[in-house]
Short mmCIF file of C-alpha atoms and ligand atoms in Angstrom, two decimals:
data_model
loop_
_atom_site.label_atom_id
_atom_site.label_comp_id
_atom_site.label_asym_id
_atom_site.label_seq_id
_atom_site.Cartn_x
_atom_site.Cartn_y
_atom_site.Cartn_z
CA UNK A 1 0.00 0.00 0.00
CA UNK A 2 1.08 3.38 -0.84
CA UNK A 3 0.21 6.90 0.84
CA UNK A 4 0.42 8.90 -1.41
CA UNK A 5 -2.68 10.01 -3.65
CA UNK A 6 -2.69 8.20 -7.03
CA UNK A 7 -4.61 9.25 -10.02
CA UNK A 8 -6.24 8.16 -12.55
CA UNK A 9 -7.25 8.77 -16.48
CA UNK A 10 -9.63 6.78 -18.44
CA UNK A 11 -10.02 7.13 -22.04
CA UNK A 12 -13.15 5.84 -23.43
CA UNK A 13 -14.06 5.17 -27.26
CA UNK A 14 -16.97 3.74 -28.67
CA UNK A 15 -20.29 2.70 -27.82
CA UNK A 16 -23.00 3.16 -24.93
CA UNK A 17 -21.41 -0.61 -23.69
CA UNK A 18 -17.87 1.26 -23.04
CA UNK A 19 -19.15 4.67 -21.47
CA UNK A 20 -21.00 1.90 -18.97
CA UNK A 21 -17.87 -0.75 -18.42
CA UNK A 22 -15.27 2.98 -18.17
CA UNK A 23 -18.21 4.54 -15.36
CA UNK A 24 -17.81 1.12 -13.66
CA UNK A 25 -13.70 1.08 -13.62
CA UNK A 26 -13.79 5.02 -12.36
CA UNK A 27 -15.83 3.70 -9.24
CA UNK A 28 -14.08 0.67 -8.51
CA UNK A 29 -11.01 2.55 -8.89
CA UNK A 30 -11.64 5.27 -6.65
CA UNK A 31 -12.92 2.59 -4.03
CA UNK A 32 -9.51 1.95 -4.36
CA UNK A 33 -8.32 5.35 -3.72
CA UNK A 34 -7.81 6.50 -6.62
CA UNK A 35 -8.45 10.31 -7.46
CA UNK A 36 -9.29 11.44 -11.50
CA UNK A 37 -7.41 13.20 -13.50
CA UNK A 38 -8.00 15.22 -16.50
CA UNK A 39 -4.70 14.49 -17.92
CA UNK A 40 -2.78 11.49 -19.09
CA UNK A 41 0.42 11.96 -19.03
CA UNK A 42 -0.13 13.41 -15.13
CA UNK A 43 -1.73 10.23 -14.02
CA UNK A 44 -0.40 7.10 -12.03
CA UNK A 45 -2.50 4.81 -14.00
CA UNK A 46 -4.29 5.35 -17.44
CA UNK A 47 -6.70 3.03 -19.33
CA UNK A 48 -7.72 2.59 -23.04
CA UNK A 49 -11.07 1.47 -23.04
CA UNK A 50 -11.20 0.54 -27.38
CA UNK A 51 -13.37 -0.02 -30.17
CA UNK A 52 -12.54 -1.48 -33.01
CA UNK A 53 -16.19 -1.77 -34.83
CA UNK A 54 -14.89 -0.22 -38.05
CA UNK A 55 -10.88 0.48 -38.79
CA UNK A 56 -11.06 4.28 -38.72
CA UNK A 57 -11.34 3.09 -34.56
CA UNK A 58 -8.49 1.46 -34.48
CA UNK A 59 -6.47 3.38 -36.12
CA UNK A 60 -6.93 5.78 -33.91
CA UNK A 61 -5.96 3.11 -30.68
CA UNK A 62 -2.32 2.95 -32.80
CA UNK A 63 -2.10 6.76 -31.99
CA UNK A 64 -2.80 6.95 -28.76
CA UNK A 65 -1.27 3.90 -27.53
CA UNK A 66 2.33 6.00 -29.47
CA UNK A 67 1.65 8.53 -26.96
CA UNK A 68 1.37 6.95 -24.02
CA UNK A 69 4.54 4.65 -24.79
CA UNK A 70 6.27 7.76 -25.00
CA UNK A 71 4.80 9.11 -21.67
CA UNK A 72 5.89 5.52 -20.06
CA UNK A 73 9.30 6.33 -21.33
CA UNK A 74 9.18 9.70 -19.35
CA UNK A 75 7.49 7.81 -16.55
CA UNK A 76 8.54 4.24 -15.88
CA UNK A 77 5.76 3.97 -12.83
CA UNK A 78 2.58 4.55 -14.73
CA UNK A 79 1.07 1.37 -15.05
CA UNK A 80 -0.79 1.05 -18.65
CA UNK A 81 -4.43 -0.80 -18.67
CA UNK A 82 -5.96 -1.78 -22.18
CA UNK A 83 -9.49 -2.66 -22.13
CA UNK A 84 -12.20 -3.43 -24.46
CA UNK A 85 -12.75 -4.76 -27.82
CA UNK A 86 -9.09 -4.22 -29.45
CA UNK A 87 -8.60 -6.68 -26.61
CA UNK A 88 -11.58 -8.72 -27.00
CA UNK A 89 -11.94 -11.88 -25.60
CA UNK A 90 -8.67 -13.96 -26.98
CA UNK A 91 -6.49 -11.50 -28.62
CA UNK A 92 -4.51 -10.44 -25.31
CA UNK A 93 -1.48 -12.84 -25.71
CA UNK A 94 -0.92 -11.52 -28.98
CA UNK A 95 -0.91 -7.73 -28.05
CA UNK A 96 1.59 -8.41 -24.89
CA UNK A 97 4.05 -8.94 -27.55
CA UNK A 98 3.02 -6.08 -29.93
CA UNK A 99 2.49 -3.76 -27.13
CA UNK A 100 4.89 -4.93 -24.23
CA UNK A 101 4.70 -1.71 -22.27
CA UNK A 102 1.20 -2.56 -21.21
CA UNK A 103 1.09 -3.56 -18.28
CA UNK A 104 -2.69 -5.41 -18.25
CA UNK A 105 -5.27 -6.40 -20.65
CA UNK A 106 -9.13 -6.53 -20.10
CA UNK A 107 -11.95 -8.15 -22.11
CA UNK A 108 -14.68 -5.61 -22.72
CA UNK A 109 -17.10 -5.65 -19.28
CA UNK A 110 -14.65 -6.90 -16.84
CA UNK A 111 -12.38 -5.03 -15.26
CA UNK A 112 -10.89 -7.93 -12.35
CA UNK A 113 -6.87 -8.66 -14.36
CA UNK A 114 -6.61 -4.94 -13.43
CA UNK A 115 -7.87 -4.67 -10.02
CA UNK A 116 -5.80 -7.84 -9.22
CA UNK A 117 -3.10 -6.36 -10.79
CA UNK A 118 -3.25 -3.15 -8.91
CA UNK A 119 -3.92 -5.32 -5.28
CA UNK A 120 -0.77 -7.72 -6.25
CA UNK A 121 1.55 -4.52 -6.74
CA UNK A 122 0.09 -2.76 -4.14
CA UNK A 123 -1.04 0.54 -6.17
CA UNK A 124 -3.77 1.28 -4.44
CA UNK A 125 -4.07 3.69 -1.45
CA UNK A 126 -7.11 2.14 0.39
CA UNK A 127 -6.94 -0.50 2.76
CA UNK A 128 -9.11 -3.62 1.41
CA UNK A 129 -8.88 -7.11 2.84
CA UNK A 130 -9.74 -10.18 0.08
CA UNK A 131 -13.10 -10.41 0.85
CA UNK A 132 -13.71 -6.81 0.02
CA UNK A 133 -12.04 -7.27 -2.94
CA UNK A 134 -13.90 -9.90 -4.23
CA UNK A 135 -17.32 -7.68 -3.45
CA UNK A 136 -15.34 -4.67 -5.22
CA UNK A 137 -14.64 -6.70 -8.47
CA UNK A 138 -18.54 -8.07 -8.64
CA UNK A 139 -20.32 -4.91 -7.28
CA UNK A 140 -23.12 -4.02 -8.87
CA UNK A 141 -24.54 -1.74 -6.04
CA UNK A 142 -22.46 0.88 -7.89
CA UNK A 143 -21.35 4.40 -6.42
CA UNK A 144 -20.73 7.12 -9.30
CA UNK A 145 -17.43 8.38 -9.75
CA UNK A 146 -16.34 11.70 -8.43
CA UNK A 147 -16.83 13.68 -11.59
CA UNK A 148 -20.13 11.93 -12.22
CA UNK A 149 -22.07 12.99 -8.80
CA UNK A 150 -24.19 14.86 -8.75
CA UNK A 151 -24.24 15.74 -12.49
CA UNK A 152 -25.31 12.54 -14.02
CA UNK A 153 -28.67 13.13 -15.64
CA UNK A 154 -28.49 9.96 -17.88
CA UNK A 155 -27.06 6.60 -17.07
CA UNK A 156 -26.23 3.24 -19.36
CA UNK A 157 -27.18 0.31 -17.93
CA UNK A 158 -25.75 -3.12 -19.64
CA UNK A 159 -28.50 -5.86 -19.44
CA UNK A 160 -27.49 -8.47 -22.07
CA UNK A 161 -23.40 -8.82 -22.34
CA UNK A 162 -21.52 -10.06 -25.47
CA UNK A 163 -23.54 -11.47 -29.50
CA UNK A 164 -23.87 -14.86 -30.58
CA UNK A 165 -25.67 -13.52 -33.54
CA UNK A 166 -22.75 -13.38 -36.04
CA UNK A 167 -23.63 -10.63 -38.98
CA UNK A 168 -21.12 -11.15 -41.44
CA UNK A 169 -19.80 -8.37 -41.30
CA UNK A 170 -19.54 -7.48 -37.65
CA UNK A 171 -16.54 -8.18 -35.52
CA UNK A 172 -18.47 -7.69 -31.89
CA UNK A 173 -19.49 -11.41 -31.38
CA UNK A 174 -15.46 -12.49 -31.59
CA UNK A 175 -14.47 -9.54 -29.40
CA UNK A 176 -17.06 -9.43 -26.90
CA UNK A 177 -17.89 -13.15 -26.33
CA UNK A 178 -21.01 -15.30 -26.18
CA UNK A 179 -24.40 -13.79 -25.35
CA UNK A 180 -25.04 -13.16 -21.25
CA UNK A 181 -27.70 -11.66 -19.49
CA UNK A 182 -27.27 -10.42 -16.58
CA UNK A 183 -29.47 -11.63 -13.40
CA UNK A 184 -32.50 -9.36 -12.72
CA UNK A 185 -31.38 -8.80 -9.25
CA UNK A 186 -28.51 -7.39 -10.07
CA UNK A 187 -29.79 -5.13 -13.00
CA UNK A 188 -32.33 -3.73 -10.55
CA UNK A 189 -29.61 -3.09 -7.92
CA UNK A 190 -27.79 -1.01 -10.23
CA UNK A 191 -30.79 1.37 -11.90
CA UNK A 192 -32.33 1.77 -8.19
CA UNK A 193 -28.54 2.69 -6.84
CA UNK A 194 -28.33 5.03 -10.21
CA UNK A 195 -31.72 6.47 -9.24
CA UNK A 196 -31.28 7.04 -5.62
CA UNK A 197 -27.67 9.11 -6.94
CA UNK A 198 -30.09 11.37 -9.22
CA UNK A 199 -30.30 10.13 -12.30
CA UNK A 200 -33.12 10.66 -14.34
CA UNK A 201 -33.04 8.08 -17.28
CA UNK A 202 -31.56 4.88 -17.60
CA UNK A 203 -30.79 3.34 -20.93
CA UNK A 204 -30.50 -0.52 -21.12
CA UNK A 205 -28.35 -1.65 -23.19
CA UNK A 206 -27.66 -4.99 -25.16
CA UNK A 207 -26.28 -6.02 -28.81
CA UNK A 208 -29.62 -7.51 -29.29
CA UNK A 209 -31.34 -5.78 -25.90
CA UNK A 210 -34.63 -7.72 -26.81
CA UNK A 211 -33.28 -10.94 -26.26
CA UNK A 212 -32.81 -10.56 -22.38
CA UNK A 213 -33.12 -13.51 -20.63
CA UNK A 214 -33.11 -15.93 -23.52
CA UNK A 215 -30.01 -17.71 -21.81
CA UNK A 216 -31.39 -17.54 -18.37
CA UNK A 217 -34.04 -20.06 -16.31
CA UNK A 218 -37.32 -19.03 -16.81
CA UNK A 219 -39.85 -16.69 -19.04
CA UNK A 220 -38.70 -13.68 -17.79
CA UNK A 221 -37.82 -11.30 -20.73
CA UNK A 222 -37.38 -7.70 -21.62
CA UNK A 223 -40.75 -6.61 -21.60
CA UNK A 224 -41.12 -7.87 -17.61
CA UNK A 225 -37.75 -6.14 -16.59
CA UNK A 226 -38.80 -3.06 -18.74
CA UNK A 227 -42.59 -3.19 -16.03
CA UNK A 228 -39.82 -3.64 -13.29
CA UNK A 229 -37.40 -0.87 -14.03
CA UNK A 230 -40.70 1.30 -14.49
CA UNK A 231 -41.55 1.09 -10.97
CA UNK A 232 -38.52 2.48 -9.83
CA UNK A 233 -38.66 5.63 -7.73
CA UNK A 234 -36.71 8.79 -8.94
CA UNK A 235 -36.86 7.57 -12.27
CA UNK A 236 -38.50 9.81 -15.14
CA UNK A 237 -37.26 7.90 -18.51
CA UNK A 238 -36.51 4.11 -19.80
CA UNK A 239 -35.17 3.47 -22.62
CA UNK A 240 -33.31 0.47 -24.68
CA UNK A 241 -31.16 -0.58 -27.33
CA UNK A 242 -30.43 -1.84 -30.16
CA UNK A 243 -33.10 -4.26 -30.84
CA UNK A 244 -33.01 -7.04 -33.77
CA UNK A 245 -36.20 -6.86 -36.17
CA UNK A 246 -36.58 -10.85 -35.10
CA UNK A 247 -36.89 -10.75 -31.76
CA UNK A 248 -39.34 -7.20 -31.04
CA UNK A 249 -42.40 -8.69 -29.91
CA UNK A 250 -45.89 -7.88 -29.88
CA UNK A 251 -45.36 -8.17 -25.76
CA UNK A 252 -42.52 -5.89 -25.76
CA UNK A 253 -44.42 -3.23 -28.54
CA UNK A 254 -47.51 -3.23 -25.80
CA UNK A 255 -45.27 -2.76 -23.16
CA UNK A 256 -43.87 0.04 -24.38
CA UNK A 257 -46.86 1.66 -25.15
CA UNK A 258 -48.50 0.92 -21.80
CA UNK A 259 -45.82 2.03 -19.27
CA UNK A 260 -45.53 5.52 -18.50
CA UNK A 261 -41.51 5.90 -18.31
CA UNK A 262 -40.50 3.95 -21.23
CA UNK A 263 -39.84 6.91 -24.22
CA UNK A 264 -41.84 6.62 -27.67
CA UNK A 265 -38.02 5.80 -28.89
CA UNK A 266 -37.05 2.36 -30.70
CA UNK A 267 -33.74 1.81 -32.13
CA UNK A 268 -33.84 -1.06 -35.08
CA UNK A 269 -30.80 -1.43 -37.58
CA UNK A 270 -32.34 -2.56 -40.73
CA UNK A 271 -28.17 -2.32 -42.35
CA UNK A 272 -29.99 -2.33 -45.71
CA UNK A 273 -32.74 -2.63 -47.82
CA UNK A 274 -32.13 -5.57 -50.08
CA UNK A 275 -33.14 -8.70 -49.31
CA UNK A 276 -29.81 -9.92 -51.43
CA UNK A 277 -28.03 -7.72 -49.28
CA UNK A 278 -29.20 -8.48 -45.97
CA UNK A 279 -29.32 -12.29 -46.84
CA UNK A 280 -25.29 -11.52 -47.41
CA UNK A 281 -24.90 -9.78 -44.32
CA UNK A 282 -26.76 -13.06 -42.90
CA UNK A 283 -29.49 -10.61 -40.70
CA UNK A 284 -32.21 -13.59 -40.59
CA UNK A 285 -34.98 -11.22 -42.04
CA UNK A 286 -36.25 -9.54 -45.44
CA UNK A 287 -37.02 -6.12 -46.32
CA UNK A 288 -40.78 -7.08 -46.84
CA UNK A 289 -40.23 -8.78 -42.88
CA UNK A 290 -38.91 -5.22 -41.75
CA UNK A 291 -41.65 -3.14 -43.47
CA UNK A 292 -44.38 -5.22 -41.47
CA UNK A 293 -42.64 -4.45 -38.04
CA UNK A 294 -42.42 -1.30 -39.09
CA UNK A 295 -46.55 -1.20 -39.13
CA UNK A 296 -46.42 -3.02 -36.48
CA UNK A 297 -44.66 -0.53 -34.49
CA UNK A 298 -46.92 2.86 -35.89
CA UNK A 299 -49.62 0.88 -35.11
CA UNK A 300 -48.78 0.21 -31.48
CA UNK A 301 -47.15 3.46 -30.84
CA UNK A 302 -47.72 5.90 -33.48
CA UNK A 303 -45.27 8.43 -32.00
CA UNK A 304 -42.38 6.52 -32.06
CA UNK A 305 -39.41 7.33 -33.29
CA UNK A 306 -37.96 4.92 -34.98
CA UNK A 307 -34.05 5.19 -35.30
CA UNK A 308 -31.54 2.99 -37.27
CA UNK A 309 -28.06 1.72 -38.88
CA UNK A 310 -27.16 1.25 -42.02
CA UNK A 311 -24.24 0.24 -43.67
CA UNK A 312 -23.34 1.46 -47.43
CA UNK A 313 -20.57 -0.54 -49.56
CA UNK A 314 -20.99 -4.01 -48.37
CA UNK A 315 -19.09 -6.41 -50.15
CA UNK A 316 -20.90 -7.13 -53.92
CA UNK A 317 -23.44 -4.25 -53.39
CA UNK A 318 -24.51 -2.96 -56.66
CA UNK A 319 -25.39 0.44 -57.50
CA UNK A 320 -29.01 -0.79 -58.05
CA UNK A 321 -28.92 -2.76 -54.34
CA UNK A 322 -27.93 0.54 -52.77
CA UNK A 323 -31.13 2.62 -54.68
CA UNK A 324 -32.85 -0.07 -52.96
CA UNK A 325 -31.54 0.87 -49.76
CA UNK A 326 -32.14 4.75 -50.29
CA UNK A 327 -35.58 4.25 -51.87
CA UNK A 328 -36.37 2.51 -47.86
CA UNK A 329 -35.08 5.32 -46.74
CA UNK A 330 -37.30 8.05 -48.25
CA UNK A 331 -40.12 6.13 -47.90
CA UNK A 332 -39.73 4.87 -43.98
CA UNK A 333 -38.85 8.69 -43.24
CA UNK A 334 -36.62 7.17 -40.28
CA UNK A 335 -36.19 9.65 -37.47
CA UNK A 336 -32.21 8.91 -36.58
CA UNK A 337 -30.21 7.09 -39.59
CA UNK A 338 -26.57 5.76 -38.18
CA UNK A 339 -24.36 5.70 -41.41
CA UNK A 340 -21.17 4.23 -41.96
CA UNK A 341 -19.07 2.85 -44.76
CA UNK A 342 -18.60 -0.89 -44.77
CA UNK A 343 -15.32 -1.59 -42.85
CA UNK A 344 -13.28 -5.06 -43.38
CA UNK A 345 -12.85 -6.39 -40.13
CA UNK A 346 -10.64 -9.41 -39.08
CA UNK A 347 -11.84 -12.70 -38.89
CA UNK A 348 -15.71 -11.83 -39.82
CA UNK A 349 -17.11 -14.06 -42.37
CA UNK A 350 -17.62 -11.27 -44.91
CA UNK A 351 -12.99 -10.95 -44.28
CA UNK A 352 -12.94 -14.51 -44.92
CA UNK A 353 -15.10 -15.14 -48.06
CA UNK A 354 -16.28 -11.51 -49.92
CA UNK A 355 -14.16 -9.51 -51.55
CA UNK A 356 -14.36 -5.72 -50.62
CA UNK A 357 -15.04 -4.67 -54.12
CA UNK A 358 -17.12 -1.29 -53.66
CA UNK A 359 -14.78 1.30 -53.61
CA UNK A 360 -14.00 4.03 -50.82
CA UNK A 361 -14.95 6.82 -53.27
CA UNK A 362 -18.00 4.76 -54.27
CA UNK A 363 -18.64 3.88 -50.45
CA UNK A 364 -18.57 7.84 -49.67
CA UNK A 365 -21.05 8.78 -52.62
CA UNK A 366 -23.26 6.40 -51.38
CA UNK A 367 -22.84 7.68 -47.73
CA UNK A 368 -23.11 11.30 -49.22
CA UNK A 369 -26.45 10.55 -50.80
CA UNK A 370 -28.60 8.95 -48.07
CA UNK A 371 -26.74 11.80 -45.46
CA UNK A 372 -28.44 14.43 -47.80
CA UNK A 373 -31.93 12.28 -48.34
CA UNK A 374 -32.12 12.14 -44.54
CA UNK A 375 -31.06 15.83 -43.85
CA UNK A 376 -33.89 16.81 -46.05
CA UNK A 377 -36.26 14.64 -44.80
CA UNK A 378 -35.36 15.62 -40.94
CA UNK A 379 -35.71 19.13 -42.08
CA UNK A 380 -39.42 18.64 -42.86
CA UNK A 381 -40.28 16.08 -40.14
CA UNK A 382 -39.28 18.53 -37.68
CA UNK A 383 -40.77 21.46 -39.30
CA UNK A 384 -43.66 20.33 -37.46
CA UNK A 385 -42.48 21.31 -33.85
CA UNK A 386 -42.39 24.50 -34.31
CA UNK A 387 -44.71 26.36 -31.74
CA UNK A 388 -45.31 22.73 -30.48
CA UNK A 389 -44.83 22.62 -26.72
CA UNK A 390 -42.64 19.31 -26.10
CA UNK A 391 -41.98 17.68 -22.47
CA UNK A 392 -37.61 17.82 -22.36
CA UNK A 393 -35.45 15.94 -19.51
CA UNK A 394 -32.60 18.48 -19.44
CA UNK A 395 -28.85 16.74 -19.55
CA UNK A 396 -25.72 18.83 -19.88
CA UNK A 397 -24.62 22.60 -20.04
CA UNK A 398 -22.88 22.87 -23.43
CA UNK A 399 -21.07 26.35 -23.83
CA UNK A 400 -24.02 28.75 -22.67
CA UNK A 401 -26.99 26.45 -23.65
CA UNK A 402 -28.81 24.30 -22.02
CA UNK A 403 -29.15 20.67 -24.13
CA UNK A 404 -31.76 18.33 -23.42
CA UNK A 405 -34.21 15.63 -25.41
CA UNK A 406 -37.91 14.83 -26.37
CA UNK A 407 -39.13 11.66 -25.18
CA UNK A 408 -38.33 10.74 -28.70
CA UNK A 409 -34.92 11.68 -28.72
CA UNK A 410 -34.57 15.14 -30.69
CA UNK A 411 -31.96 17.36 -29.52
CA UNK A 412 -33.29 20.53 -28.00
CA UNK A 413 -31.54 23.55 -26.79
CA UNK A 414 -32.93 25.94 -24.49
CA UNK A 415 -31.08 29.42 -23.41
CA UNK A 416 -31.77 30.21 -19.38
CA UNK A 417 -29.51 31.40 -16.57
CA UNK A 418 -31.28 29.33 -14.33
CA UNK A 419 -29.95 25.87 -13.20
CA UNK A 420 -31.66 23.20 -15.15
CA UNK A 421 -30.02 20.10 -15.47
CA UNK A 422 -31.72 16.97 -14.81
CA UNK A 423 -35.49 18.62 -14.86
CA UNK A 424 -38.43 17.55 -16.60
CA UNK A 425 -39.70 20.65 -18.67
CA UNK A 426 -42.16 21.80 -20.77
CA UNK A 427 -40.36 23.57 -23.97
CA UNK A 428 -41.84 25.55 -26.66
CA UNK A 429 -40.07 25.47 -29.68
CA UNK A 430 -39.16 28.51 -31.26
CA UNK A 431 -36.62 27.15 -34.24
CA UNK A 432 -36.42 24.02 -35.95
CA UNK A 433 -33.40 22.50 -37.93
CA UNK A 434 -32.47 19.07 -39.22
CA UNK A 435 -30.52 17.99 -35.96
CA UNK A 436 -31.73 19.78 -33.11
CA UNK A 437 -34.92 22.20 -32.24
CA UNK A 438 -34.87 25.18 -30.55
CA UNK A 439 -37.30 26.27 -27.31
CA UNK A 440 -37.89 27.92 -24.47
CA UNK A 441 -39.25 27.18 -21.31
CA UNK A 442 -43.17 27.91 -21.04
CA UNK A 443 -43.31 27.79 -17.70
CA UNK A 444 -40.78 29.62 -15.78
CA UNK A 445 -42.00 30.00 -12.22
CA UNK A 446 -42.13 26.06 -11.38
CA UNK A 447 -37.81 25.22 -11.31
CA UNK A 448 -37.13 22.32 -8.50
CA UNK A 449 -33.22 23.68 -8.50
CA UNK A 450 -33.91 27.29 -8.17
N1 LIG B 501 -25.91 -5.07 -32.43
C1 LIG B 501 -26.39 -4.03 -33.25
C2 LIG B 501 -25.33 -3.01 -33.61
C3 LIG B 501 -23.91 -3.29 -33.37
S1 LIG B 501 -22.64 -2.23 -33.93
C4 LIG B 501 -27.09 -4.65 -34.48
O1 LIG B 501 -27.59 -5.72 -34.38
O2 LIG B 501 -27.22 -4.09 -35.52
C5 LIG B 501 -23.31 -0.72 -34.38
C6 LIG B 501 -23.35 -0.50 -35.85
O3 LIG B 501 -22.08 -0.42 -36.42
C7 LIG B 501 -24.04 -1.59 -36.62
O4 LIG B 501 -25.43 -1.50 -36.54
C8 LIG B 501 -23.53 -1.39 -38.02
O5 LIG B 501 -24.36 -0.53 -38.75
C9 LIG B 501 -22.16 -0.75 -37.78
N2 LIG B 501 -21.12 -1.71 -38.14
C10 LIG B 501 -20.82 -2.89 -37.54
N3 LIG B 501 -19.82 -3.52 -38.19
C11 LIG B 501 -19.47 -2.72 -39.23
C12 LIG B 501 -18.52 -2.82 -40.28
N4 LIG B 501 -17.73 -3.89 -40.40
N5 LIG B 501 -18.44 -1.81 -41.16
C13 LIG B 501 -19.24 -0.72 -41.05
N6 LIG B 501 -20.16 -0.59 -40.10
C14 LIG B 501 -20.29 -1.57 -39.19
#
């Protein structure tokens, strides 16, 4: 054990899963007496929490891991954590050769080689006998970390771990390991300990969310923690993500609609919108299988947003294939489109047996084109708020505004002196644009902070 104060630095990359596995490390650290710190190269310890979804990720890991060799070299005692998918679940051996000034390597959602690591070296300041540790390394009664007190309006909450679903062109299932749900207990634990620390919305979060509880004993599914979570005191907003067009049930739909916190906001990658296409990207459904959830959904919840990925440039995708694509598009009016150009990743099946014959220029027109069909159609969609008075959960302070979101997940920015973060307000818009509305409060007396 040391006395002096040691700091920390975590770098997070990548998805909702990350933010949620880096928010867990921060509090287990500074159980271990750690203290945060804003900059790397002034830290005792610094982690890499990676993504390697698409190469342009990566690539950027190769820069970042240059500079902290170079701030090892200046600093022989800072001890160097990788975490995450560039680690995955199998690839460590191989990067303790490539990378020997690591000192440990983590599989995305489990932080214990470190925290052993740290307890066997004796870089921590905090007294903790074995049992504690063992209680630290499985908590799930989480505390928020230092910076996050007090502040955190939103929080992500991991319910189904890891994708034995296999696209082929997705890397996640060989990084991230076998599907897991996590217990219910211990899922509650967590949002009611999130709650009880002031935050307002929880997000659960899963490669394919509405598969909970497949792999556990018993019926007990999505829908049923979804009623659960909803009871939660302190709460004011569910929500969850992504879902799989196979597996969003009637059940779930209804559920949604009938429970008061969960948010008119569904997010459901359709990737593309040939059945050719999608049969090559092995997604288990059709275009014409999509279109029916998608009246499925309206019908249940006509509000809804309905939010989703796509992927442009797959391997063989003909011109024609991708008009198929941005024909969907224009006529599903989505309300969030996720765009990226098909990336090659190691080991998928579409690396192993398609060629990656759609060039980048190609890739990027095609990107280009459904970026400006969706800017124009977001443009008129929310042309439609205007003078409309919207209910807004208020999140962050960003420069001098204030930034908060519609149950359905527009971007709304409000201009007040007054503290607002993490209230529930009613918001009349005064400016619409394709990404983000404009409003002010309509009631002004009624401020819980103030
Ligand atoms: N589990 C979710 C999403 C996982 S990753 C699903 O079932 O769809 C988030 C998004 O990244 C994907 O929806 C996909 O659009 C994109 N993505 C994944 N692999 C990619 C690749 N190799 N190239 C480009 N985009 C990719």
């Amino acid at each position: 054990m040391s006395d002096e104060q040691k700091h920390y630095h975590i770098w997070t990359m990548g998805c909702q899963m990350n933010e949620a596995d880096s928010r867990r490390l921060g509090s287990q650290l500074e159980r271990l007496g750690y203290a945060p710190e804003a900059l790397p190269e002034k830290a005792d310890l610094v982690v890499m929490n990676t993504c390697v979804v698409r190469q342009q990720a990566e690539n950027k890991i190769y820069g970042r891991l240059g500079s902290l060799k170079t701030a090892k070299e200046k600093n022989p005692e800072m001890t160097i954590g990788l975490m995450g998918c560039f680690v995955g679940v199998r690839e460590a051996t191989r990067l303790k050769k490539e990378f020997p000034f690591v000192d440990v390597f983590m599989p995305p959602s489990d932080t214990s080689a470190l925290i052993e690591y740290l307890y066997e070296n004796e870089l921590y300041t905090e007294e903790l006998e074995n049992r504690q540790m063992r209680d630290l390394i499985q908590d799930s009664d989480l505390l928020l970390p230092i910076e996050q007190r007090g502040n955190a309006v939103l929080g992500y909450v991991p319910i189904v771990l890891g994708c034995s679903h296999a696209c082929t062109f997705c890397i996640i299932p060989y990084r991230r390991g076998r599907e897991r749900s996590r217990q219910r207990t211990d899922i509650l634990t967590e949002v009611r300990s999130l709650a009880d620390q002031g935050v307002k919305e929880v997000m659960l979060i899963g490669q394919i969310v509405d598969r909970y509880g497949q792999d556990l004993d018993g019926d007990y599914d999505l829908a049923d923690l979804l009623r659960d979570v909803n009871g939660i005191d302190g709460l004011e907003r569910v929500r969850f993500l992504t879902s799989h067009p196979n597996w969003m049930t009637d059940k779930l739909l209804d559920t949604v609609a009938e429970l008061d916190k969960l948010c008119p906001h569904l997010e459901v990658p359709i990737q593309a919108g040939n059945d050719e296409v999608l049969k090559n990207m092995r997604r288990g459904y059709t275009v014409d299988d999509y279109l029916k959830l998608h009246d499925r959904i309206k019908y249940r919840l006509p509000d809804a947003a309905i939010n989703t990925d796509i992927i442009v440039g797959f391997p063989g995708e003909t011109d024609e294939q991708f008009m198929d694509t941005y024909n969907l598009v224009k006529e599903l009016k989505f309300d969030k489109v996720h765009l990226a150009k098909y990336s090659e990743r190691p080991r998928t099946v579409a690396q192993r047996r398609m060629e990656d014959n759609v060039s980048d220029a190609e890739k990027e027109r095609r990107r280009l084109m459904i970026d400006e069909l969706f800017k124009e159609i977001l443009t008129e969609t929310n042309k439609k708020y205007q003078d409309q008075t919207l209910e807004i959960l208020i999140e962050a302070k960003k420069k001098d505004r204030w930034q908060g979101r519609t149950g359905d997940n527009r971007l709304v920015f409000i201009e007040d002196e007054r503290d607002l973060l993490g209230q529930l307000l009613d918001v009349k818009i005064t400016a619409t644009r394709p990404f983000s509305l404009q409003g002010e409060l309509v009631d002004k007396t009624v401020l819980v902070n103030s």
